[in-house]
Short mmCIF file of C-alpha atoms and ligand atoms in Angstrom, two decimals:
data_model
loop_
_atom_site.label_atom_id
_atom_site.label_comp_id
_atom_site.label_asym_id
_atom_site.label_seq_id
_atom_site.Cartn_x
_atom_site.Cartn_y
_atom_site.Cartn_z
CA MET A 1 8.43 18.89 -24.77
CA PRO A 2 5.83 16.12 -24.29
CA THR A 3 4.18 14.76 -27.40
CA GLU A 4 2.37 11.65 -26.19
CA LYS A 5 -1.40 11.81 -25.85
CA VAL A 6 -2.94 9.42 -23.37
CA GLU A 7 -6.70 9.12 -23.85
CA LEU A 8 -8.63 7.27 -21.12
CA VAL A 9 -11.92 7.38 -23.04
CA LYS A 10 -12.84 9.53 -25.99
CA GLY A 11 -12.13 13.14 -25.09
CA VAL A 12 -10.64 12.49 -21.64
CA TYR A 13 -6.86 12.82 -21.50
CA TRP A 14 -4.11 12.34 -18.91
CA VAL A 15 -2.12 15.59 -18.82
CA GLY A 16 -0.04 15.14 -15.65
CA ALA A 17 3.67 15.16 -14.92
CA ILE A 18 6.22 12.43 -14.29
CA ASP A 19 8.98 13.00 -11.74
CA TRP A 20 11.57 10.38 -12.67
CA MET A 21 14.03 11.69 -10.09
CA LEU A 22 11.72 11.72 -7.06
CA ARG A 23 13.18 9.59 -4.26
CA ASP A 24 11.47 11.13 -1.25
CA PHE A 25 7.86 12.34 -1.26
CA HIS A 26 7.53 14.21 2.06
CA GLY A 27 9.08 11.23 3.85
CA LEU A 28 7.72 8.45 1.63
CA TRP A 29 10.59 6.54 0.01
CA THR A 30 9.96 6.54 -3.73
CA PRO A 31 12.69 4.41 -5.35
CA ARG A 32 10.79 4.36 -8.65
CA GLY A 33 10.01 8.09 -8.86
CA GLY A 34 6.57 9.65 -8.82
CA THR A 35 3.64 10.92 -10.87
CA TYR A 36 1.23 13.81 -10.49
CA ASN A 37 -1.87 13.11 -12.51
CA ALA A 38 -4.17 15.73 -13.98
CA TYR A 39 -6.92 15.04 -16.51
CA LEU A 40 -8.42 17.12 -19.28
CA ILE A 41 -12.02 16.63 -20.43
CA ILE A 42 -12.88 17.96 -23.86
CA ASP A 43 -16.59 18.78 -24.03
CA GLU A 44 -18.63 21.95 -24.54
CA LYS A 45 -16.96 23.08 -21.33
CA ILE A 46 -13.23 22.31 -21.25
CA THR A 47 -12.42 20.93 -17.82
CA LEU A 48 -9.18 20.19 -16.00
CA ILE A 49 -9.22 17.79 -13.03
CA ASP A 50 -6.52 18.70 -10.49
CA THR A 51 -3.07 20.05 -11.29
CA VAL A 52 0.51 19.07 -10.42
CA ALA A 53 3.29 19.64 -7.87
CA PRO A 54 5.43 22.77 -7.79
CA ASN A 55 8.04 22.83 -10.59
CA PHE A 56 5.85 20.77 -12.93
CA THR A 57 3.39 23.44 -14.08
CA ASP A 58 5.21 23.89 -17.39
CA GLU A 59 5.01 20.15 -18.09
CA LEU A 60 1.28 20.24 -17.33
CA LEU A 61 0.71 23.21 -19.64
CA ASP A 62 2.80 21.66 -22.41
CA ARG A 63 0.73 18.48 -22.23
CA ILE A 64 -2.50 20.46 -22.34
CA ARG A 65 -1.19 22.35 -25.40
CA THR A 66 -0.79 19.07 -27.29
CA ILE A 67 -4.60 18.86 -27.10
CA ILE A 68 -5.99 22.37 -26.76
CA ASP A 69 -5.02 25.96 -26.02
CA PRO A 70 -5.07 26.23 -22.17
CA ALA A 71 -6.81 29.61 -22.52
CA LYS A 72 -9.94 27.67 -23.53
CA ILE A 73 -10.26 25.92 -20.14
CA ASP A 74 -13.63 26.68 -18.51
CA TYR A 75 -13.40 24.71 -15.27
CA ILE A 76 -10.52 23.61 -13.07
CA ILE A 77 -11.69 21.06 -10.54
CA CYS A 78 -9.86 21.29 -7.21
CA GLN A 79 -10.48 17.99 -5.46
CA HIS A 80 -7.82 18.43 -2.77
CA VAL A 81 -5.72 21.43 -1.74
CA GLU A 82 -2.44 19.74 -0.76
CA PRO A 83 0.23 21.54 -2.82
CA ASP A 84 1.17 18.47 -4.87
CA HIS A 85 -2.17 19.06 -6.60
CA SER A 86 -2.87 22.76 -6.13
CA ALA A 87 0.50 24.42 -6.73
CA SER A 88 -0.33 25.28 -10.35
CA TYR A 89 -3.62 27.13 -9.81
CA ALA A 90 -2.10 30.60 -9.51
CA ARG A 91 -0.39 30.21 -12.90
CA LEU A 92 -3.37 28.51 -14.49
CA ILE A 93 -5.81 31.30 -13.77
CA GLU A 94 -3.41 33.58 -15.64
CA VAL A 95 -3.19 31.38 -18.74
CA ALA A 96 -6.87 30.36 -18.54
CA PRO A 97 -8.52 33.69 -17.66
CA LYS A 98 -12.11 32.49 -18.07
CA ALA A 99 -11.65 29.37 -15.93
CA LYS A 100 -13.54 28.91 -12.67
CA ILE A 101 -11.96 26.96 -9.80
CA VAL A 102 -14.60 24.38 -8.93
CA THR A 103 -14.28 23.15 -5.37
CA SER A 104 -16.08 22.62 -2.08
CA LYS A 105 -16.65 25.43 0.40
CA ARG A 106 -13.88 24.03 2.56
CA GLY A 107 -11.65 23.58 -0.50
CA ALA A 108 -12.01 27.31 -1.27
CA GLU A 109 -11.21 28.20 2.34
CA TYR A 110 -8.06 26.03 2.30
CA LEU A 111 -6.93 27.25 -1.13
CA SER A 112 -7.19 30.89 -0.09
CA ALA A 113 -5.24 30.09 3.10
CA HIS A 114 -2.49 28.39 1.08
CA TYR A 115 -2.19 31.09 -1.56
CA PRO A 116 -2.98 34.38 0.23
CA GLY A 117 -3.53 37.41 -1.92
CA ILE A 118 -4.76 35.44 -4.94
CA ASP A 119 -8.34 36.13 -5.86
CA PHE A 120 -9.39 32.72 -7.17
CA PRO A 121 -12.61 32.72 -9.24
CA TYR A 122 -14.42 30.05 -7.23
CA LYS A 123 -17.47 28.04 -8.18
CA ILE A 124 -18.55 26.21 -5.02
CA VAL A 125 -20.07 22.75 -5.32
CA GLU A 126 -21.85 20.65 -2.69
CA ASP A 127 -21.49 16.98 -1.81
CA GLY A 128 -23.54 15.13 -4.46
CA GLY A 129 -23.71 18.24 -6.66
CA THR A 130 -23.35 18.03 -10.42
CA LEU A 131 -21.82 20.16 -13.14
CA SER A 132 -22.87 19.85 -16.78
CA LEU A 133 -19.95 19.94 -19.19
CA GLY A 134 -22.20 19.72 -22.26
CA LYS A 135 -22.64 16.13 -23.37
CA ARG A 136 -21.31 14.84 -20.07
CA THR A 137 -21.79 15.50 -16.39
CA LEU A 138 -19.46 15.57 -13.42
CA GLN A 139 -20.80 14.60 -10.02
CA PHE A 140 -18.86 15.49 -6.86
CA VAL A 141 -18.64 13.29 -3.78
CA ALA A 142 -17.14 14.55 -0.53
CA VAL A 143 -14.72 12.02 0.97
CA PRO A 144 -13.45 13.85 4.07
CA MET A 145 -10.06 12.70 5.43
CA VAL A 146 -9.19 10.79 2.26
CA HIS A 147 -6.81 12.45 2.65
CA TRP A 148 -7.65 15.95 4.07
CA PRO A 149 -10.98 17.22 5.40
CA GLU A 150 -11.84 19.03 2.13
CA THR A 151 -11.09 16.10 -0.20
CA MET A 152 -13.69 15.25 -2.79
CA VAL A 153 -13.72 12.90 -5.76
CA SER A 154 -15.38 13.49 -9.11
CA TYR A 155 -17.42 11.05 -11.16
CA LEU A 156 -17.86 11.47 -14.91
CA VAL A 157 -21.31 9.96 -15.06
CA GLU A 158 -21.69 9.00 -18.73
CA GLU A 159 -18.24 7.35 -18.84
CA GLN A 160 -18.48 5.71 -15.39
CA LEU A 161 -15.07 7.19 -14.71
CA LEU A 162 -14.03 8.08 -11.16
CA PHE A 163 -11.33 10.68 -10.57
CA SER A 164 -10.28 9.44 -7.13
CA ASN A 165 -7.55 11.94 -6.17
CA ASP A 166 -5.14 10.40 -3.58
CA ALA A 167 -7.26 7.25 -3.14
CA PHE A 168 -5.96 4.24 -5.11
CA GLY A 169 -2.80 6.24 -5.85
CA MET A 170 0.87 5.31 -5.66
CA GLN A 171 4.18 6.98 -6.38
CA ILE A 172 5.79 5.49 -9.46
CA ALA A 173 7.33 6.93 -12.60
CA SER A 174 6.57 4.86 -15.64
CA SER A 175 6.26 5.12 -19.39
CA GLN A 176 2.94 3.33 -18.99
CA ARG A 177 -0.08 5.06 -17.56
CA PHE A 178 -2.28 2.06 -16.80
CA ALA A 179 -1.85 -0.46 -13.98
CA ASP A 180 -2.53 -3.39 -16.32
CA GLN A 181 0.61 -2.43 -18.27
CA VAL A 182 2.90 -2.55 -15.22
CA GLU A 183 3.71 -5.73 -13.30
CA GLU A 184 5.08 -4.47 -10.01
CA TRP A 185 2.47 -2.07 -8.66
CA TYR A 186 1.71 -3.80 -5.34
CA GLU A 187 4.70 -2.53 -3.35
CA PRO A 188 4.39 1.15 -4.40
CA LEU A 189 0.62 1.01 -3.80
CA ARG A 190 1.17 -0.55 -0.36
CA SER A 191 3.85 1.99 0.60
CA TYR A 192 1.64 4.88 -0.43
CA TYR A 193 -1.33 3.44 1.44
CA SER A 194 0.55 2.61 4.65
CA TYR A 195 2.38 5.95 4.80
CA ILE A 196 -0.39 8.30 3.65
CA VAL A 197 -3.78 6.61 3.90
CA ARG A 198 -3.82 3.93 6.64
CA TRP A 199 -4.16 6.45 9.50
CA ASN A 200 -7.47 7.46 7.89
CA ALA A 201 -8.67 3.89 7.34
CA ARG A 202 -12.14 4.51 8.78
CA PRO A 203 -12.89 7.44 6.46
CA VAL A 204 -11.69 5.27 3.56
CA LEU A 205 -14.20 2.57 4.50
CA LYS A 206 -16.93 5.22 4.74
CA ALA A 207 -16.01 6.52 1.30
CA LEU A 208 -16.03 2.99 -0.14
CA GLU A 209 -19.46 2.42 1.40
CA LYS A 210 -20.74 5.74 0.05
CA THR A 211 -19.70 4.87 -3.50
CA LYS A 212 -20.38 1.11 -3.44
CA ASP A 213 -23.41 1.23 -5.76
CA VAL A 214 -21.79 3.55 -8.27
CA PRO A 215 -20.89 1.69 -11.48
CA ILE A 216 -17.21 2.35 -12.23
CA LYS A 217 -15.26 1.35 -15.32
CA ILE A 218 -12.11 3.40 -14.69
CA ILE A 219 -10.47 4.74 -11.54
CA ALA A 220 -8.14 7.64 -12.32
CA PRO A 221 -6.14 8.65 -9.24
CA SER A 222 -3.96 11.72 -8.89
CA HIS A 223 -0.76 9.71 -8.42
CA GLY A 224 0.61 6.76 -10.32
CA LEU A 225 -1.23 4.30 -12.49
CA ILE A 226 -4.81 4.36 -13.80
CA TRP A 227 -7.06 1.36 -13.06
CA ARG A 228 -9.21 0.07 -15.92
CA LYS A 229 -9.14 -3.72 -15.40
CA ASP A 230 -10.00 -5.92 -12.40
CA LEU A 231 -11.39 -2.95 -10.45
CA GLY A 232 -12.94 -5.37 -7.96
CA LYS A 233 -9.46 -6.56 -7.03
CA ILE A 234 -8.09 -3.12 -6.24
CA VAL A 235 -11.20 -2.15 -4.29
CA GLU A 236 -10.90 -5.37 -2.25
CA ILE A 237 -7.25 -4.62 -1.50
CA TYR A 238 -8.26 -1.16 -0.26
CA LYS A 239 -11.04 -2.64 1.87
CA ARG A 240 -8.63 -5.16 3.42
CA TRP A 241 -5.97 -2.58 4.15
CA SER A 242 -8.61 -0.29 5.66
CA SER A 243 -10.12 -2.95 7.91
CA SER A 244 -7.70 -5.78 8.83
CA PRO A 245 -4.53 -5.53 6.75
CA GLU A 246 -2.72 -8.27 8.68
CA LYS A 247 -1.60 -11.46 6.94
CA PRO A 248 -0.15 -14.57 8.65
CA GLN A 249 3.34 -13.16 8.66
CA ALA A 250 5.71 -11.49 11.13
CA LEU A 251 8.31 -8.77 11.15
CA VAL A 252 11.48 -8.15 13.15
CA VAL A 253 12.89 -4.60 13.23
CA TYR A 254 15.84 -3.42 15.27
CA SER A 255 18.68 -0.97 15.69
CA THR A 256 22.04 -1.78 17.19
CA VAL A 257 25.41 -0.18 17.86
CA TRP A 258 27.77 -3.13 18.38
CA GLY A 259 25.67 -6.00 17.01
CA SER A 260 24.22 -7.66 20.12
CA THR A 261 20.65 -6.68 19.32
CA ARG A 262 21.20 -7.76 15.70
CA LYS A 263 22.14 -11.26 16.90
CA MET A 264 18.99 -11.35 19.01
CA ALA A 265 16.90 -10.15 16.04
CA HIS A 266 18.14 -12.93 13.77
CA ALA A 267 17.56 -15.57 16.43
CA ILE A 268 13.98 -14.32 16.89
CA ARG A 269 13.42 -14.35 13.12
CA GLU A 270 14.68 -17.93 12.94
CA GLY A 271 12.32 -18.89 15.74
CA VAL A 272 9.36 -17.42 13.84
CA ALA A 273 10.45 -19.11 10.62
CA SER A 274 10.70 -22.48 12.41
CA THR A 275 6.89 -22.38 12.75
CA GLY A 276 6.45 -21.89 9.01
CA VAL A 277 5.35 -18.26 9.37
CA PRO A 278 7.13 -15.93 6.91
CA CYS A 279 9.15 -13.28 8.71
CA GLU A 280 11.04 -10.32 7.28
CA ILE A 281 13.83 -8.56 9.17
CA PHE A 282 14.99 -4.95 8.84
CA ASP A 283 17.85 -2.96 10.33
CA LEU A 284 16.24 0.43 11.02
CA GLU A 285 19.46 2.24 10.14
CA ARG A 286 19.76 0.62 6.71
CA ASP A 287 16.29 0.56 5.22
CA PRO A 288 13.92 3.48 4.56
CA HIS A 289 11.31 3.57 7.31
CA SER A 290 8.41 4.01 4.91
CA ARG A 291 9.54 0.83 3.08
CA ILE A 292 9.49 -1.08 6.35
CA GLN A 293 6.13 0.44 7.29
CA GLY A 294 4.40 -1.30 4.39
CA ALA A 295 5.69 -4.67 5.64
CA ALA A 296 4.70 -3.71 9.20
CA MET A 297 1.14 -2.97 8.07
CA GLU A 298 0.67 -6.51 6.78
CA ALA A 299 2.53 -8.26 9.63
CA LYS A 300 0.40 -9.86 12.32
CA ALA A 301 3.30 -9.79 14.79
CA ILE A 302 6.10 -7.29 15.17
CA ALA A 303 9.20 -7.71 17.33
CA VAL A 304 10.75 -4.31 17.96
CA GLY A 305 14.37 -4.24 19.06
CA ALA A 306 16.82 -1.62 20.31
CA MET A 307 19.91 -1.51 22.45
CA THR A 308 19.70 0.85 25.39
CA TYR A 309 21.34 4.16 24.55
CA ASN A 310 21.83 5.89 27.91
CA VAL A 311 18.35 5.08 29.23
CA ASP A 312 16.31 5.03 26.00
CA PRO A 313 15.86 2.91 22.89
CA TYR A 314 18.63 3.65 20.40
CA TYR A 315 17.51 6.53 18.21
CA PRO A 316 16.62 4.70 14.93
CA THR A 317 14.09 2.58 16.82
CA GLN A 318 12.66 5.65 18.54
CA ALA A 319 12.30 7.28 15.14
CA PHE A 320 10.40 4.27 13.79
CA MET A 321 7.81 4.08 16.56
CA PRO A 322 5.43 6.69 14.99
CA TYR A 323 5.48 4.67 11.76
CA ILE A 324 4.01 1.76 13.74
CA LYS A 325 1.57 3.99 15.63
CA HIS A 326 0.17 5.47 12.42
CA LEU A 327 -0.76 1.99 11.21
CA ARG A 328 -3.38 1.82 14.02
CA PRO A 329 -1.95 -1.57 15.08
CA THR A 330 -4.85 -2.70 17.26
CA ASP A 331 -4.97 -6.21 15.76
CA LYS A 332 -1.26 -6.93 16.10
CA ILE A 333 0.94 -8.84 18.53
CA GLY A 334 4.01 -6.95 19.69
CA VAL A 335 7.11 -7.57 21.72
CA ALA A 336 10.25 -5.60 22.59
CA PHE A 337 13.77 -6.95 22.78
CA GLY A 338 17.28 -5.58 23.10
CA SER A 339 20.65 -5.59 24.78
CA TYR A 340 21.92 -3.27 27.50
CA GLY A 341 25.09 -2.77 29.48
CA TRP A 342 24.17 -1.58 32.96
CA GLY A 343 20.90 0.31 33.61
CA GLY A 344 18.73 -0.81 30.68
CA GLY A 345 15.52 1.01 29.74
CA ALA A 346 14.99 0.43 26.00
CA THR A 347 12.64 -2.54 26.14
CA SER A 348 10.45 -1.13 28.93
CA ASP A 349 10.09 2.09 26.94
CA ILE A 350 9.19 0.21 23.73
CA THR A 351 6.74 -2.00 25.64
CA LYS A 352 5.02 1.09 27.05
CA GLN A 353 4.76 2.58 23.59
CA LEU A 354 3.32 -0.60 22.03
CA THR A 355 0.77 -0.76 24.85
CA ALA A 356 -0.16 2.92 24.38
CA MET A 357 -0.68 2.22 20.66
CA LYS A 358 -3.29 -0.36 21.75
CA PHE A 359 -1.60 -3.41 20.26
CA GLY A 360 -3.98 -6.36 20.51
CA GLU A 361 -1.39 -8.20 22.64
CA VAL A 362 1.98 -7.15 24.01
CA LEU A 363 4.29 -9.91 25.27
CA ASP A 364 6.85 -9.52 28.04
CA PRO A 365 10.08 -7.98 26.72
CA LEU A 366 13.30 -9.89 26.32
CA ASP A 367 16.54 -8.31 27.58
CA VAL A 368 20.14 -9.43 27.23
CA LYS A 369 23.02 -7.97 29.21
CA TRP A 370 26.06 -7.12 27.11
CA ARG A 371 26.57 -9.83 24.47
CA PRO A 372 24.01 -12.60 23.96
CA THR A 373 25.23 -16.03 25.11
CA GLU A 374 24.16 -19.27 23.45
CA GLU A 375 21.55 -19.56 26.19
CA ASP A 376 20.30 -16.02 25.45
CA LEU A 377 20.02 -16.81 21.74
CA LYS A 378 17.98 -19.89 22.59
CA ARG A 379 15.61 -17.62 24.56
CA CYS A 380 15.37 -15.35 21.51
CA PHE A 381 14.63 -18.35 19.27
CA GLU A 382 11.92 -19.51 21.68
CA LEU A 383 10.40 -16.01 21.70
CA GLY A 384 10.28 -16.05 17.90
CA LYS A 385 8.71 -19.50 17.98
CA LYS A 386 6.05 -18.25 20.39
CA LEU A 387 5.32 -15.31 18.11
CA GLY A 388 5.02 -17.62 15.12
CA GLN A 389 2.64 -19.92 16.97
CA LYS A 390 0.49 -16.98 18.00
CA VAL A 391 0.37 -15.74 14.42
CA LYS A 392 -0.69 -19.20 13.20
CA ALA A 393 -3.37 -19.45 15.89
CA ALA A 394 -4.83 -16.10 14.80
CA PHE A 395 -5.73 -17.29 11.27
FE1 FEO B 1 -1.47 13.84 -3.24
FE2 FEO B 1 -2.87 14.46 -0.13
O1 FEO B 1 -1.95 14.86 -1.74
#
C-alpha cells in the first residue's frame, strides 16, 4: 500500500506506478525496471492526467486514495491511447462515475477501438483548446506521431508545467521521482528515445518548434523521471537526437558461429581505435538489441558483420537490421564484413540493406574465406582505420 506523496507543485501530485521487475517493455530492454506516470491535479475540478499499464490500476487507485477519494475525479485526460497509459480507463469510470474522459477526436476514436463495448463519457478537446479547472487552466497541444497520431500534451498554464506523455520519457524504476535526484539517466533516456521515438524524429522537431515559446518550469513525462532543473539541457538533447544524433564515434556489431567474424570485428575495432575515434563492439547474440541501438544512434560509422549462413547473413545480424533502419541512418557511414565457407552472400545482402536504408556512405564490403589469416586481419585493421579517418573528417 503506497504511502508516499510526491507533490510537483502545490496541489499537483505524481500518482503513477513503479514496475521494479520490468525487464522488457515491448522489446525495449529495461534492466532498471520501468515507471508509468500519472498525475493528479487538485483544484475545483479534480483532474487525472493519464493512467497506467495493465496490472497497475490498483497501485494507481491506492496512490490517488492517499490524496483524495477517486470518486471525486471530474476529468481524466487521455493524452495517448497506447495501453500502457489507457488500460485503466474502464475501471476508472466505474470508481469515478462523474469523470469525463478528456481527449482529442482521434483519441476518442482510438480509445473506443481499443476497448469495444465501453461507453466512455468523452469530452472532446481541440488542438490549442483549454479547460478551466478552477484556479488553473489546462491547455492541450496536439503533437501527432510523438508517439501515435492522436498524441497530445497538456500544459498547466499557471504553473508552467508540461505533461509531455511519452516525450522526454525513459524506462527506469527508482525511489526518486526527479531526474536531478538520479545520476544515471542518460542511458535509459537514450534507449527509450532510440527504440521508441527516433523513427518519428521529424514530428518531434515540429512539436519542439510548436512549443518553443512556451515558458516551462517542469516537464512531467508519462515514463520515468520528472524534469525540473536544467530544462534547456534536456530539450537540447532531444533536438540533437531528432536532427543529427551522431557523435565522432564508431560501432562494430557482428554475429558469428565459429569465431572467424568475431576476429574480423575486433581487428576492425582496433583499426578504428588507432585513429583515436572511440569504438564500441557488440556480439549481437550476447547483448540486447535495443541496448546496442542506442549506441548505434550516436555512432557516425557502423561496421555490420555476419558469417554467411547458407546464403544469408547469420540470423542475429538479420534480426538487428531493422533496429538500424529505424534510426533513419542517413548521416552515417556503413560497411559490411564477414566470413564465409564456399558461396558467400552475407556481406552483399547487408550492403544492399544499408544502401536501401539510405546510409550517407556505404563502403565496399570485406569478406574472408574460412578463417582469417594474418593478412586478412591486417585488411580488417585497415578497414577500421579508414572508418575512423572518415569519422574524424566528418566533424
Ligand atoms: Fe508510453 Fe506510446 O506509450
